Phi, psi and omega in degrees: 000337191279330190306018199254134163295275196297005183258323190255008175284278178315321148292349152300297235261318185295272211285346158320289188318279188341285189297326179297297168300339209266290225281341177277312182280323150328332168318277210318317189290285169334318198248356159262338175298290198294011197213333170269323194072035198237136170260119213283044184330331196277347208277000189236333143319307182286280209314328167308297143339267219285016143302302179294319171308315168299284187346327193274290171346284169320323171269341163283325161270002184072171182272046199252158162287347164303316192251354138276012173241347149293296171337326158295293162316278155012280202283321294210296177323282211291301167336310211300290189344305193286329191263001152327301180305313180314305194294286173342272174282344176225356175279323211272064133257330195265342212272344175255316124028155173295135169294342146352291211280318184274331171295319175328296187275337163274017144283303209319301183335315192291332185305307195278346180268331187288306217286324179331298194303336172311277186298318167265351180220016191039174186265046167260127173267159189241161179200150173278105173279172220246149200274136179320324184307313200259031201252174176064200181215155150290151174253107208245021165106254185326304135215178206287159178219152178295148209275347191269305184281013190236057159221330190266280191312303161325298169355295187277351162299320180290338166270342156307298178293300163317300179277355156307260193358288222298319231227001188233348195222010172207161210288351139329294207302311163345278211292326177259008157291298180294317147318349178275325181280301223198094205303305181286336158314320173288299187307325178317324187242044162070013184292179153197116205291351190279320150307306199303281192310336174293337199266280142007287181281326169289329197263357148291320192301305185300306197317259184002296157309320175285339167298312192278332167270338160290337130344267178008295187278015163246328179241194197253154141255137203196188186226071140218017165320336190258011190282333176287299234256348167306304192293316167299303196294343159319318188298308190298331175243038147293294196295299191298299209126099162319094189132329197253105174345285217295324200285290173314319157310357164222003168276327183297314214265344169275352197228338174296315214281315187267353168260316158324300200253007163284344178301304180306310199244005177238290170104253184270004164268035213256350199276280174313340169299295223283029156265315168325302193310317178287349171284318194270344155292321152310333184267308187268334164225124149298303194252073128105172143314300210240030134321168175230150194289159172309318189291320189298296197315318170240000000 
């Protein structure tokens, strides 16, 4: 069936979106990972928040492009809010603290945010319609392709090229790259690295949520949205290298690529390649493609 140019055109163009969308909620896990060291288990609980948050939005505003794309803002907005507070009374407690200990709390997190999302929207799913602007399809020469996932494939390059800016050419990036080596030197020179982590763990937190809301109008939202996708971005900066941009940006586009067209030729093995894949990056570099070993790192 793929020999069809225009079937395997349309599975190209489905795991680019596939991988784009991926890679924005993955940024985010990645870049608190690269600068707190912390692996962030609660981090598949924010995009299930910030689903819901558009969603509320959205019922508030109607189904207009005004009110999905405040809805975006919205989840992105209200996330950060929350995980400030997170960071603020319970992360930044942890941080000299066993990693043990940090793992401990962001599994608690998912527990008290799945049962919270319970209690304020019920177990009921919910859905998002896809906002008029982006509704309908492009005529992209071969055939037509929808205009919401060719929105998504774009997306992510432009959060990809931003946060490399953000984080490779200014002097913000400057500063949480050097909290990443080396915290008490810094602190030494009058920063104050507890903003800096704080700044950080919200715009990975925001990443998760906008990711749950570009979501939204492809999937259902309930509240066990975040048990999959937890796994995938695991998968991903496994795969990338923990910590390293560029490296989630071709592990999201390696996990897009094998669930389209691994759906054609694997089918129900399709669950186990990308865990074989994350197995078989682990045996030959532990620390990821485009990571780095401990011995390089210091």
């Amino acid at each position: 069936m793929l020999a069809n140019p225009i079937v395997l055109f349309i599975q190209l163009m489905n795991a680019l979106s596939l991988g784009m969308s991926l890679f924005v909620i993955a940024a985010g896990l990645t870049l608190i990972f690269g600068v707190l060291r912390i692996v962030n288990f609660a981090h598949g609980a924010f995009y299930m928040v910030g689903a819901y948050l558009a969603y509320s939005v959205v019922q508030t505003f109607g189904d207009t492009n005004l009110g999905f794309f405040l809805g975006v803002a919205g989840a992105g907005l209200g996330m950060g809010l929350i995980a400030l507070l997170i960071e603020r009374f319970l992360l930044r407690r942890l941080y000299d603290k066993d990693p043990m200990l940090q793992l401990l709390l962001t599994f608690s997190l998912v527990m008290i945010l799945r049962d919270a999302v319970r209690m304020v929207w019920g177990s009921d799913q919910h859905s998002i319609s896809t906002p008029p602007a982006l509704s309908g399809a492009v005529n992209l020469g071969l055939t037509y392709y929808p205009t919401y996932m060719l929105f998504l494939l774009v997306l992510g390059p432009i959060v990809a090229f931003a946060l490399w800016f953000g984080t490779e050419r200014t002097r913000w990036g400057r500063i949480a790259r050097a909290a990443r080596l080396d915290r008490e030197m810094l602190s030494a020179l009058g920063v104050d690295v507890n903003l800096v982590y704080a700044a950080v763990f919200v715009v990975g937190s925001m990443l998760a949520a906008i990711g749950g809301a570009l979501a939204a109008p492809r999937s259902a939202v309930d509240p066990g949205m975040d048990a999959l996708v937890i796994i995938d971005c695991f998968i991903i900066v496994v795969i990338g290298g923990l910590g390293s941009l560029i490296g989630s940006f071709v592990g999201a586009l390696i996990l897009g690529f094998l669930t389209i067209f691994g759906s054609f030729y694997l089918q129900e093995w399709v669950i186990v390649a990308s865990y074989a894949i994350m197995v078989f990056i682990l045996i030959i570099r532990p620390w990821g493609l485009f990571g780095q070993s401990d011995e390089v790192r210091h």
